[in-house]
Amino acid sequence: MNLLSVLRSGFCIAAMLITQDTIAQMTTQFLEPNISITYDTTRFKPYKRDIFTFRVQGEQTEIKLSPGLSEKAPSLDNKKTTNLSELEDYYKNTIDRLKKDPGSFSLSGNPVIEYERKPLKMGSFRGFSFVEEGKSDKKRYAQIFASHLSANDYTSIHLRSFEQKPVDIQYQILTEFLKGFKSYSAAELATHEADIRKKYTVVVSKAETVPASLQQRAKEYIALVRTKEPMQDKIKEVYISVDGYAEVFSPNEKGEIYIATKSNKKGMIERTGRLIVISPIGKHISIPFSFQYEQQ
């Protein structure tokens, strides 16, 4: 094999690895009280200030999720909707109202120039869409409203796009995003949290050396917080309760968490804390622990 062939082969392998890495950038985020969403971070990104809202990467399109319990489902003819069939009837009624008065559905005062004639179906979601036209710029603004209703939850979705694309394209984007949607019952979540807590025993031991991040607190009690068992989940942070307030410590680049604490009292001091881990469904789970140290 000549050098050119080797280079071509290496380029193809590198291209394949890059493609695989791009496809594989999946993460799971839990949204209180009872849903999780698994999504591709190269396609979607949550707002920093609002974890319930996601932007489509490279577009002026956002998706907002509003999870809740099934009791929050809307009513139709003074009766709570309890299943997908009734939810579909609710959206049929909504579309009938939209036909009679399109302007009442505009979120910005712009005229509604296009709307869905029948409820849309995206897996276990039902909803409808409409398009507004800007009064001044004459641009299209697509809106999609959808809901998920089960014994576990009632979750509403709102997609808003300023991209000048057909609504069908927005349906495809929303369908792609919702593939990673899952809801949980209270019992499932309680079992999940208990299983995570059973996996780990928190151990606090005096640090052999003072990490650079805590050099200014070298005279305090410096300790390493770890688990007796191998950590299979991601550590988010540690809270240490000190005289009525909680101090937060984050892991370093190696995933280690060092803490520093002190007391005005002498002798044996007892502290309580919480180790926060991120479970496979993206839920932040608190594992309580306590430790003692001698204050000189």
PDB file of C-alpha atoms in Angstrom:
ATOM      1  CA  MET A   1       0.000   0.000   0.000  1.00  0.00           C
ATOM      2  CA  ASN A   2       1.526   3.364  -1.035  1.00  0.00           C
ATOM      3  CA  LEU A   3       1.595   6.499   1.100  1.00  0.00           C
ATOM      4  CA  LEU A   4      -1.360   8.097  -0.694  1.00  0.00           C
ATOM      5  CA  SER A   5      -3.497   5.024  -0.026  1.00  0.00           C
ATOM      6  CA  VAL A   6      -2.476   5.064   3.637  1.00  0.00           C
ATOM      7  CA  LEU A   7      -3.376   8.741   3.920  1.00  0.00           C
ATOM      8  CA  ARG A   8      -6.711   8.173   2.204  1.00  0.00           C
ATOM      9  CA  SER A   9      -7.441   5.236   4.478  1.00  0.00           C
ATOM     10  CA  GLY A  10      -6.504   7.246   7.561  1.00  0.00           C
ATOM     11  CA  PHE A  11      -8.676  10.148   6.412  1.00  0.00           C
ATOM     12  CA  CYS A  12     -11.672   7.843   5.917  1.00  0.00           C
ATOM     13  CA  ILE A  13     -11.212   6.320   9.378  1.00  0.00           C
ATOM     14  CA  ALA A  14     -10.899   9.779  10.933  1.00  0.00           C
ATOM     15  CA  ALA A  15     -14.019  10.938   9.095  1.00  0.00           C
ATOM     16  CA  MET A  16     -15.892   7.892  10.347  1.00  0.00           C
ATOM     17  CA  LEU A  17     -14.772   8.567  13.926  1.00  0.00           C
ATOM     18  CA  ILE A  18     -15.815  12.212  13.693  1.00  0.00           C
ATOM     19  CA  THR A  19     -19.211  11.187  12.332  1.00  0.00           C
ATOM     20  CA  GLN A  20     -19.650   8.586  15.056  1.00  0.00           C
ATOM     21  CA  ASP A  21     -18.666  11.085  17.756  1.00  0.00           C
ATOM     22  CA  THR A  22     -21.170  13.598  16.414  1.00  0.00           C
ATOM     23  CA  ILE A  23     -23.966  11.037  16.382  1.00  0.00           C
ATOM     24  CA  ALA A  24     -23.028   9.680  19.799  1.00  0.00           C
ATOM     25  CA  GLN A  25     -23.228  13.005  21.681  1.00  0.00           C
ATOM     26  CA  MET A  26     -26.365  12.069  23.560  1.00  0.00           C
ATOM     27  CA  THR A  27     -27.327  13.229  27.035  1.00  0.00           C
ATOM     28  CA  THR A  28     -30.311  12.673  29.295  1.00  0.00           C
ATOM     29  CA  GLN A  29     -31.880  15.469  31.314  1.00  0.00           C
ATOM     30  CA  PHE A  30     -34.505  15.011  34.004  1.00  0.00           C
ATOM     31  CA  LEU A  31     -37.193  17.655  34.302  1.00  0.00           C
ATOM     32  CA  GLU A  32     -39.181  17.862  37.490  1.00  0.00           C
ATOM     33  CA  PRO A  33     -41.504  16.478  38.483  1.00  0.00           C
ATOM     34  CA  ASN A  34     -41.625  13.358  36.340  1.00  0.00           C
ATOM     35  CA  ILE A  35     -40.094  13.300  32.839  1.00  0.00           C
ATOM     36  CA  SER A  36     -36.729  12.864  31.173  1.00  0.00           C
ATOM     37  CA  ILE A  37     -35.572  13.784  27.695  1.00  0.00           C
ATOM     38  CA  THR A  38     -32.630  12.154  25.911  1.00  0.00           C
ATOM     39  CA  TYR A  39     -31.355  14.345  23.093  1.00  0.00           C
ATOM     40  CA  ASP A  40     -28.435  14.913  20.754  1.00  0.00           C
ATOM     41  CA  THR A  41     -26.388  17.863  22.019  1.00  0.00           C
ATOM     42  CA  THR A  42     -25.232  18.608  18.475  1.00  0.00           C
ATOM     43  CA  ARG A  43     -28.877  19.260  17.556  1.00  0.00           C
ATOM     44  CA  PHE A  44     -30.447  20.685  20.708  1.00  0.00           C
ATOM     45  CA  LYS A  45     -29.210  22.828  23.563  1.00  0.00           C
ATOM     46  CA  PRO A  46     -30.998  23.844  26.792  1.00  0.00           C
ATOM     47  CA  TYR A  47     -31.137  27.490  27.811  1.00  0.00           C
ATOM     48  CA  LYS A  48     -28.762  28.282  30.647  1.00  0.00           C
ATOM     49  CA  ARG A  49     -31.468  30.144  32.553  1.00  0.00           C
ATOM     50  CA  ASP A  50     -34.367  27.830  31.732  1.00  0.00           C
ATOM     51  CA  ILE A  51     -33.712  24.073  31.646  1.00  0.00           C
ATOM     52  CA  PHE A  52     -37.234  23.493  30.352  1.00  0.00           C
ATOM     53  CA  THR A  53     -36.515  25.305  27.066  1.00  0.00           C
ATOM     54  CA  PHE A  54     -34.274  23.944  24.301  1.00  0.00           C
ATOM     55  CA  ARG A  55     -32.910  25.670  21.228  1.00  0.00           C
ATOM     56  CA  VAL A  56     -32.339  23.950  17.929  1.00  0.00           C
ATOM     57  CA  GLN A  57     -28.635  24.412  17.218  1.00  0.00           C
ATOM     58  CA  GLY A  58     -27.997  26.958  14.469  1.00  0.00           C
ATOM     59  CA  GLU A  59     -31.656  27.965  14.157  1.00  0.00           C
ATOM     60  CA  GLN A  60     -34.102  30.462  15.587  1.00  0.00           C
ATOM     61  CA  THR A  61     -36.274  27.653  16.846  1.00  0.00           C
ATOM     62  CA  GLU A  62     -37.016  26.755  20.462  1.00  0.00           C
ATOM     63  CA  ILE A  63     -38.951  24.013  22.217  1.00  0.00           C
ATOM     64  CA  LYS A  64     -40.414  24.496  25.694  1.00  0.00           C
ATOM     65  CA  LEU A  65     -41.570  21.583  27.844  1.00  0.00           C
ATOM     66  CA  SER A  66     -44.016  21.991  30.719  1.00  0.00           C
ATOM     67  CA  PRO A  67     -44.219  18.692  32.640  1.00  0.00           C
ATOM     68  CA  GLY A  68     -46.835  18.021  35.286  1.00  0.00           C
ATOM     69  CA  LEU A  69     -49.074  15.401  36.824  1.00  0.00           C
ATOM     70  CA  SER A  70     -51.959  13.884  34.877  1.00  0.00           C
ATOM     71  CA  GLU A  71     -54.416  15.859  37.041  1.00  0.00           C
ATOM     72  CA  LYS A  72     -53.197  18.981  35.200  1.00  0.00           C
ATOM     73  CA  ALA A  73     -54.705  17.754  31.912  1.00  0.00           C
ATOM     74  CA  PRO A  74     -57.154  20.177  30.248  1.00  0.00           C
ATOM     75  CA  SER A  75     -60.918  19.824  30.461  1.00  0.00           C
ATOM     76  CA  LEU A  76     -63.351  19.245  27.612  1.00  0.00           C
ATOM     77  CA  ASP A  77     -67.064  19.868  28.213  1.00  0.00           C
ATOM     78  CA  ASN A  78     -66.316  20.353  31.924  1.00  0.00           C
ATOM     79  CA  LYS A  79     -64.659  16.938  32.114  1.00  0.00           C
ATOM     80  CA  LYS A  80     -60.971  16.221  32.598  1.00  0.00           C
ATOM     81  CA  THR A  81     -59.307  14.469  29.673  1.00  0.00           C
ATOM     82  CA  THR A  82     -57.904  11.136  30.826  1.00  0.00           C
ATOM     83  CA  ASN A  83     -56.457   9.462  27.714  1.00  0.00           C
ATOM     84  CA  LEU A  84     -55.042  10.158  24.248  1.00  0.00           C
ATOM     85  CA  SER A  85     -58.409   9.762  22.541  1.00  0.00           C
ATOM     86  CA  GLU A  86     -59.981  12.420  24.753  1.00  0.00           C
ATOM     87  CA  LEU A  87     -56.891  14.602  24.328  1.00  0.00           C
ATOM     88  CA  GLU A  88     -57.338  14.352  20.568  1.00  0.00           C
ATOM     89  CA  ASP A  89     -60.963  15.450  20.962  1.00  0.00           C
ATOM     90  CA  TYR A  90     -59.726  18.402  23.012  1.00  0.00           C
ATOM     91  CA  TYR A  91     -57.476  19.500  20.157  1.00  0.00           C
ATOM     92  CA  LYS A  92     -60.297  19.019  17.624  1.00  0.00           C
ATOM     93  CA  ASN A  93     -62.312  21.434  19.725  1.00  0.00           C
ATOM     94  CA  THR A  94     -59.319  23.796  19.862  1.00  0.00           C
ATOM     95  CA  ILE A  95     -58.977  23.757  16.086  1.00  0.00           C
ATOM     96  CA  ASP A  96     -62.706  24.480  15.690  1.00  0.00           C
ATOM     97  CA  ARG A  97     -62.244  27.574  17.875  1.00  0.00           C
ATOM     98  CA  LEU A  98     -59.208  28.536  15.813  1.00  0.00           C
ATOM     99  CA  LYS A  99     -61.275  28.355  12.612  1.00  0.00           C
ATOM    100  CA  LYS A 100     -63.916  30.673  14.064  1.00  0.00           C
ATOM    101  CA  ASP A 101     -61.477  33.247  15.433  1.00  0.00           C
ATOM    102  CA  PRO A 102     -57.880  32.795  14.185  1.00  0.00           C
ATOM    103  CA  GLY A 103     -56.771  36.086  15.693  1.00  0.00           C
ATOM    104  CA  SER A 104     -57.469  34.906  19.232  1.00  0.00           C
ATOM    105  CA  PHE A 105     -54.623  32.394  18.948  1.00  0.00           C
ATOM    106  CA  SER A 106     -51.957  34.884  17.896  1.00  0.00           C
ATOM    107  CA  LEU A 107     -49.274  35.266  20.566  1.00  0.00           C
ATOM    108  CA  SER A 108     -47.940  38.536  19.162  1.00  0.00           C
ATOM    109  CA  GLY A 109     -50.922  40.239  17.523  1.00  0.00           C
ATOM    110  CA  ASN A 110     -49.867  39.092  14.047  1.00  0.00           C
ATOM    111  CA  PRO A 111     -52.521  37.614  11.738  1.00  0.00           C
ATOM    112  CA  VAL A 112     -52.789  33.816  11.566  1.00  0.00           C
ATOM    113  CA  ILE A 113     -52.373  32.854   7.912  1.00  0.00           C
ATOM    114  CA  GLU A 114     -52.223  29.071   8.172  1.00  0.00           C
ATOM    115  CA  TYR A 115     -53.366  26.437  10.665  1.00  0.00           C
ATOM    116  CA  GLU A 116     -53.696  22.707  11.056  1.00  0.00           C
ATOM    117  CA  ARG A 117     -57.084  21.343   9.943  1.00  0.00           C
ATOM    118  CA  LYS A 118     -56.946  18.293  12.189  1.00  0.00           C
ATOM    119  CA  PRO A 119     -55.001  17.263  15.313  1.00  0.00           C
ATOM    120  CA  LEU A 120     -51.437  16.195  14.618  1.00  0.00           C
ATOM    121  CA  LYS A 121     -50.062  12.908  15.913  1.00  0.00           C
ATOM    122  CA  MET A 122     -46.429  12.473  16.913  1.00  0.00           C
ATOM    123  CA  GLY A 123     -46.119   9.121  18.623  1.00  0.00           C
ATOM    124  CA  SER A 124     -47.947   9.492  21.923  1.00  0.00           C
ATOM    125  CA  PHE A 125     -48.290  13.266  21.524  1.00  0.00           C
ATOM    126  CA  ARG A 126     -51.327  15.104  20.157  1.00  0.00           C
ATOM    127  CA  GLY A 127     -51.506  18.749  19.136  1.00  0.00           C
ATOM    128  CA  PHE A 128     -51.951  21.347  16.404  1.00  0.00           C
ATOM    129  CA  SER A 129     -50.063  24.123  14.667  1.00  0.00           C
ATOM    130  CA  PHE A 130     -50.548  27.515  13.113  1.00  0.00           C
ATOM    131  CA  VAL A 131     -48.442  30.142  11.341  1.00  0.00           C
ATOM    132  CA  GLU A 132     -48.467  33.878  11.971  1.00  0.00           C
ATOM    133  CA  GLU A 133     -47.336  36.510   9.485  1.00  0.00           C
ATOM    134  CA  GLY A 134     -45.386  39.495  10.752  1.00  0.00           C
ATOM    135  CA  LYS A 135     -47.267  42.748  10.142  1.00  0.00           C
ATOM    136  CA  SER A 136     -44.151  44.673   9.236  1.00  0.00           C
ATOM    137  CA  ASP A 137     -41.638  42.120   7.938  1.00  0.00           C
ATOM    138  CA  LYS A 138     -44.206  39.721   6.398  1.00  0.00           C
ATOM    139  CA  LYS A 139     -42.188  36.771   7.727  1.00  0.00           C
ATOM    140  CA  ARG A 140     -43.717  33.476   8.838  1.00  0.00           C
ATOM    141  CA  TYR A 141     -43.652  32.488  12.512  1.00  0.00           C
ATOM    142  CA  ALA A 142     -44.552  28.853  13.104  1.00  0.00           C
ATOM    143  CA  GLN A 143     -46.097  27.614  16.347  1.00  0.00           C
ATOM    144  CA  ILE A 144     -46.726  24.011  17.346  1.00  0.00           C
ATOM    145  CA  PHE A 145     -48.580  23.049  20.516  1.00  0.00           C
ATOM    146  CA  ALA A 146     -48.686  19.414  21.628  1.00  0.00           C
ATOM    147  CA  SER A 147     -49.384  17.376  24.753  1.00  0.00           C
ATOM    148  CA  HIS A 148     -48.619  14.005  26.256  1.00  0.00           C
ATOM    149  CA  LEU A 149     -51.137  12.428  28.605  1.00  0.00           C
ATOM    150  CA  SER A 150     -50.635   9.217  30.552  1.00  0.00           C
ATOM    151  CA  ALA A 151     -51.263   7.826  34.022  1.00  0.00           C
ATOM    152  CA  ASN A 152     -47.847   9.296  34.917  1.00  0.00           C
ATOM    153  CA  ASP A 153     -48.021  12.790  33.512  1.00  0.00           C
ATOM    154  CA  TYR A 154     -49.528  15.593  31.528  1.00  0.00           C
ATOM    155  CA  THR A 155     -46.753  17.331  29.606  1.00  0.00           C
ATOM    156  CA  SER A 156     -47.330  20.190  27.197  1.00  0.00           C
ATOM    157  CA  ILE A 157     -44.896  21.194  24.450  1.00  0.00           C
ATOM    158  CA  HIS A 158     -44.585  24.476  22.602  1.00  0.00           C
ATOM    159  CA  LEU A 159     -42.351  24.871  19.552  1.00  0.00           C
ATOM    160  CA  ARG A 160     -41.810  28.371  18.227  1.00  0.00           C
ATOM    161  CA  SER A 161     -39.761  29.007  15.107  1.00  0.00           C
ATOM    162  CA  PHE A 162     -38.653  32.158  13.309  1.00  0.00           C
ATOM    163  CA  GLU A 163     -37.128  30.102  10.508  1.00  0.00           C
ATOM    164  CA  GLN A 164     -38.815  30.569   7.147  1.00  0.00           C
ATOM    165  CA  LYS A 165     -39.483  26.871   6.715  1.00  0.00           C
ATOM    166  CA  PRO A 166     -42.659  24.826   6.161  1.00  0.00           C
ATOM    167  CA  VAL A 167     -44.444  23.590   9.272  1.00  0.00           C
ATOM    168  CA  ASP A 168     -43.767  20.021   8.126  1.00  0.00           C
ATOM    169  CA  ILE A 169     -40.057  20.653   8.734  1.00  0.00           C
ATOM    170  CA  GLN A 170     -40.832  21.846  12.262  1.00  0.00           C
ATOM    171  CA  TYR A 171     -42.879  18.669  12.820  1.00  0.00           C
ATOM    172  CA  GLN A 172     -39.834  16.624  11.832  1.00  0.00           C
ATOM    173  CA  ILE A 173     -37.632  18.553  14.277  1.00  0.00           C
ATOM    174  CA  LEU A 174     -40.115  18.146  17.114  1.00  0.00           C
ATOM    175  CA  THR A 175     -40.626  14.450  16.345  1.00  0.00           C
ATOM    176  CA  GLU A 176     -36.854  13.931  16.431  1.00  0.00           C
ATOM    177  CA  PHE A 177     -36.617  15.705  19.788  1.00  0.00           C
ATOM    178  CA  LEU A 178     -39.519  13.798  21.347  1.00  0.00           C
ATOM    179  CA  LYS A 179     -38.070  10.386  20.517  1.00  0.00           C
ATOM    180  CA  GLY A 180     -36.098  10.685  23.751  1.00  0.00           C
ATOM    181  CA  PHE A 181     -39.121  11.592  25.894  1.00  0.00           C
ATOM    182  CA  LYS A 182     -40.090   9.386  28.845  1.00  0.00           C
ATOM    183  CA  SER A 183     -42.376   9.879  31.829  1.00  0.00           C
ATOM    184  CA  TYR A 184     -42.306   8.152  35.208  1.00  0.00           C
ATOM    185  CA  SER A 185     -44.728   7.332  37.971  1.00  0.00           C
ATOM    186  CA  ALA A 186     -44.074   8.445  41.543  1.00  0.00           C
ATOM    187  CA  ALA A 187     -43.408   4.817  42.494  1.00  0.00           C
ATOM    188  CA  GLU A 188     -40.867   4.380  39.686  1.00  0.00           C
ATOM    189  CA  LEU A 189     -38.992   7.511  40.744  1.00  0.00           C
ATOM    190  CA  ALA A 190     -38.990   6.501  44.406  1.00  0.00           C
ATOM    191  CA  THR A 191     -37.559   3.090  43.509  1.00  0.00           C
ATOM    192  CA  HIS A 192     -34.997   4.665  41.190  1.00  0.00           C
ATOM    193  CA  GLU A 193     -33.771   7.069  43.877  1.00  0.00           C
ATOM    194  CA  ALA A 194     -33.624   4.321  46.514  1.00  0.00           C
ATOM    195  CA  ASP A 195     -31.608   2.077  44.169  1.00  0.00           C
ATOM    196  CA  ILE A 196     -29.060   4.838  43.517  1.00  0.00           C
ATOM    197  CA  ARG A 197     -28.671   5.563  47.243  1.00  0.00           C
ATOM    198  CA  LYS A 198     -28.172   1.856  47.995  1.00  0.00           C
ATOM    199  CA  LYS A 199     -25.322   1.671  45.484  1.00  0.00           C
ATOM    200  CA  TYR A 200     -23.003   4.001  47.370  1.00  0.00           C
ATOM    201  CA  THR A 201     -21.490   4.494  50.818  1.00  0.00           C
ATOM    202  CA  VAL A 202     -19.950   7.950  51.219  1.00  0.00           C
ATOM    203  CA  VAL A 203     -16.501   8.068  52.837  1.00  0.00           C
ATOM    204  CA  VAL A 204     -14.803  11.247  54.088  1.00  0.00           C
ATOM    205  CA  SER A 205     -11.077  11.088  54.826  1.00  0.00           C
ATOM    206  CA  LYS A 206      -8.498  13.733  55.664  1.00  0.00           C
ATOM    207  CA  ALA A 207      -6.627  14.852  52.559  1.00  0.00           C
ATOM    208  CA  GLU A 208      -2.961  13.887  52.342  1.00  0.00           C
ATOM    209  CA  THR A 209      -2.201  17.068  50.423  1.00  0.00           C
ATOM    210  CA  VAL A 210      -4.070  20.351  50.065  1.00  0.00           C
ATOM    211  CA  PRO A 211      -5.377  20.816  46.514  1.00  0.00           C
ATOM    212  CA  ALA A 212      -4.559  24.061  44.716  1.00  0.00           C
ATOM    213  CA  SER A 213      -8.208  25.135  44.781  1.00  0.00           C
ATOM    214  CA  LEU A 214      -8.188  25.144  48.604  1.00  0.00           C
ATOM    215  CA  GLN A 215      -4.718  26.557  49.318  1.00  0.00           C
ATOM    216  CA  GLN A 216      -6.229  29.688  50.852  1.00  0.00           C
ATOM    217  CA  ARG A 217      -8.046  27.478  53.361  1.00  0.00           C
ATOM    218  CA  ALA A 218      -5.085  25.274  54.239  1.00  0.00           C
ATOM    219  CA  LYS A 219      -5.531  25.855  57.978  1.00  0.00           C
ATOM    220  CA  GLU A 220      -9.015  24.351  57.896  1.00  0.00           C
ATOM    221  CA  TYR A 221      -9.924  20.659  57.887  1.00  0.00           C
ATOM    222  CA  ILE A 222      -9.355  19.535  54.287  1.00  0.00           C
ATOM    223  CA  ALA A 223     -10.892  16.218  53.283  1.00  0.00           C
ATOM    224  CA  LEU A 224     -11.563  14.048  50.257  1.00  0.00           C
ATOM    225  CA  VAL A 225     -15.148  12.920  49.699  1.00  0.00           C
ATOM    226  CA  ARG A 226     -15.535   9.670  47.784  1.00  0.00           C
ATOM    227  CA  THR A 227     -17.625   6.529  47.690  1.00  0.00           C
ATOM    228  CA  LYS A 228     -16.549   3.142  48.988  1.00  0.00           C
ATOM    229  CA  GLU A 229     -17.919   1.547  45.817  1.00  0.00           C
ATOM    230  CA  PRO A 230     -16.727   2.434  42.271  1.00  0.00           C
ATOM    231  CA  MET A 231     -18.673   5.458  41.039  1.00  0.00           C
ATOM    232  CA  GLN A 232     -20.864   4.429  38.099  1.00  0.00           C
ATOM    233  CA  ASP A 233     -22.788   7.687  37.869  1.00  0.00           C
ATOM    234  CA  LYS A 234     -21.695  11.290  37.474  1.00  0.00           C
ATOM    235  CA  ILE A 235     -20.922  13.347  40.572  1.00  0.00           C
ATOM    236  CA  LYS A 236     -22.364  16.847  40.398  1.00  0.00           C
ATOM    237  CA  GLU A 237     -21.365  18.385  43.735  1.00  0.00           C
ATOM    238  CA  VAL A 238     -21.219  18.057  47.516  1.00  0.00           C
ATOM    239  CA  TYR A 239     -23.100  20.159  50.064  1.00  0.00           C
ATOM    240  CA  ILE A 240     -21.651  20.516  53.565  1.00  0.00           C
ATOM    241  CA  SER A 241     -23.911  21.945  56.284  1.00  0.00           C
ATOM    242  CA  VAL A 242     -22.072  24.453  58.492  1.00  0.00           C
ATOM    243  CA  ASP A 243     -23.800  26.396  61.243  1.00  0.00           C
ATOM    244  CA  GLY A 244     -27.091  26.910  59.448  1.00  0.00           C
ATOM    245  CA  TYR A 245     -25.843  27.290  55.876  1.00  0.00           C
ATOM    246  CA  ALA A 246     -24.613  24.943  53.183  1.00  0.00           C
ATOM    247  CA  GLU A 247     -21.291  25.252  51.355  1.00  0.00           C
ATOM    248  CA  VAL A 248     -21.000  23.728  47.889  1.00  0.00           C
ATOM    249  CA  PHE A 249     -17.931  21.960  46.489  1.00  0.00           C
ATOM    250  CA  SER A 250     -17.565  20.802  42.879  1.00  0.00           C
ATOM    251  CA  PRO A 251     -15.430  17.969  41.479  1.00  0.00           C
ATOM    252  CA  ASN A 252     -12.040  18.720  39.921  1.00  0.00           C
ATOM    253  CA  GLU A 253     -10.942  17.627  36.451  1.00  0.00           C
ATOM    254  CA  LYS A 254     -10.274  14.121  37.820  1.00  0.00           C
ATOM    255  CA  GLY A 255     -13.758  13.854  39.274  1.00  0.00           C
ATOM    256  CA  GLU A 256     -12.456  14.163  42.856  1.00  0.00           C
ATOM    257  CA  ILE A 257     -14.207  16.336  45.416  1.00  0.00           C
ATOM    258  CA  TYR A 258     -12.192  18.023  48.141  1.00  0.00           C
ATOM    259  CA  ILE A 259     -13.923  19.959  50.914  1.00  0.00           C
ATOM    260  CA  ALA A 260     -12.806  22.444  53.564  1.00  0.00           C
ATOM    261  CA  THR A 261     -14.529  23.189  56.841  1.00  0.00           C
ATOM    262  CA  LYS A 262     -13.796  24.731  60.229  1.00  0.00           C
ATOM    263  CA  SER A 263     -15.474  25.419  63.549  1.00  0.00           C
ATOM    264  CA  ASN A 264     -15.113  27.981  66.331  1.00  0.00           C
ATOM    265  CA  LYS A 265     -15.378  25.133  68.817  1.00  0.00           C
ATOM    266  CA  LYS A 266     -12.578  22.793  69.861  1.00  0.00           C
ATOM    267  CA  GLY A 267     -12.594  18.999  69.995  1.00  0.00           C
ATOM    268  CA  MET A 268     -14.577  16.537  67.908  1.00  0.00           C
ATOM    269  CA  ILE A 269     -16.844  18.254  65.401  1.00  0.00           C
ATOM    270  CA  GLU A 270     -19.612  16.494  63.505  1.00  0.00           C
ATOM    271  CA  ARG A 271     -20.723  17.640  60.087  1.00  0.00           C
ATOM    272  CA  THR A 272     -23.486  16.453  57.759  1.00  0.00           C
ATOM    273  CA  GLY A 273     -23.471  16.629  54.008  1.00  0.00           C
ATOM    274  CA  ARG A 274     -25.085  15.524  50.795  1.00  0.00           C
ATOM    275  CA  LEU A 275     -23.393  13.983  47.787  1.00  0.00           C
ATOM    276  CA  ILE A 276     -25.330  14.848  44.611  1.00  0.00           C
ATOM    277  CA  VAL A 277     -25.062  12.352  41.760  1.00  0.00           C
ATOM    278  CA  ILE A 278     -26.677  12.460  38.334  1.00  0.00           C
ATOM    279  CA  SER A 279     -28.475   9.189  37.654  1.00  0.00           C
ATOM    280  CA  PRO A 280     -28.847   7.497  34.230  1.00  0.00           C
ATOM    281  CA  ILE A 281     -32.193   9.258  33.694  1.00  0.00           C
ATOM    282  CA  GLY A 282     -30.577  12.621  34.438  1.00  0.00           C
ATOM    283  CA  LYS A 283     -32.099  13.026  37.891  1.00  0.00           C
ATOM    284  CA  HIS A 284     -30.061  14.722  40.608  1.00  0.00           C
ATOM    285  CA  ILE A 285     -30.130  12.381  43.597  1.00  0.00           C
ATOM    286  CA  SER A 286     -28.993  13.400  47.050  1.00  0.00           C
ATOM    287  CA  ILE A 287     -27.070  10.879  49.171  1.00  0.00           C
ATOM    288  CA  PRO A 288     -26.845  12.050  52.806  1.00  0.00           C
ATOM    289  CA  PHE A 289     -23.759  11.387  54.915  1.00  0.00           C
ATOM    290  CA  SER A 290     -22.032  12.558  58.084  1.00  0.00           C
ATOM    291  CA  PHE A 291     -18.452  12.653  59.374  1.00  0.00           C
ATOM    292  CA  GLN A 292     -16.387  13.769  62.341  1.00  0.00           C
ATOM    293  CA  TYR A 293     -13.059  15.530  62.630  1.00  0.00           C
ATOM    294  CA  GLU A 294     -10.997  17.020  65.433  1.00  0.00           C
ATOM    295  CA  GLN A 295     -10.805  20.792  65.560  1.00  0.00           C
ATOM    296  CA  GLN A 296      -7.499  21.887  67.097  1.00  0.00           C
TER     297      GLN A 296
END
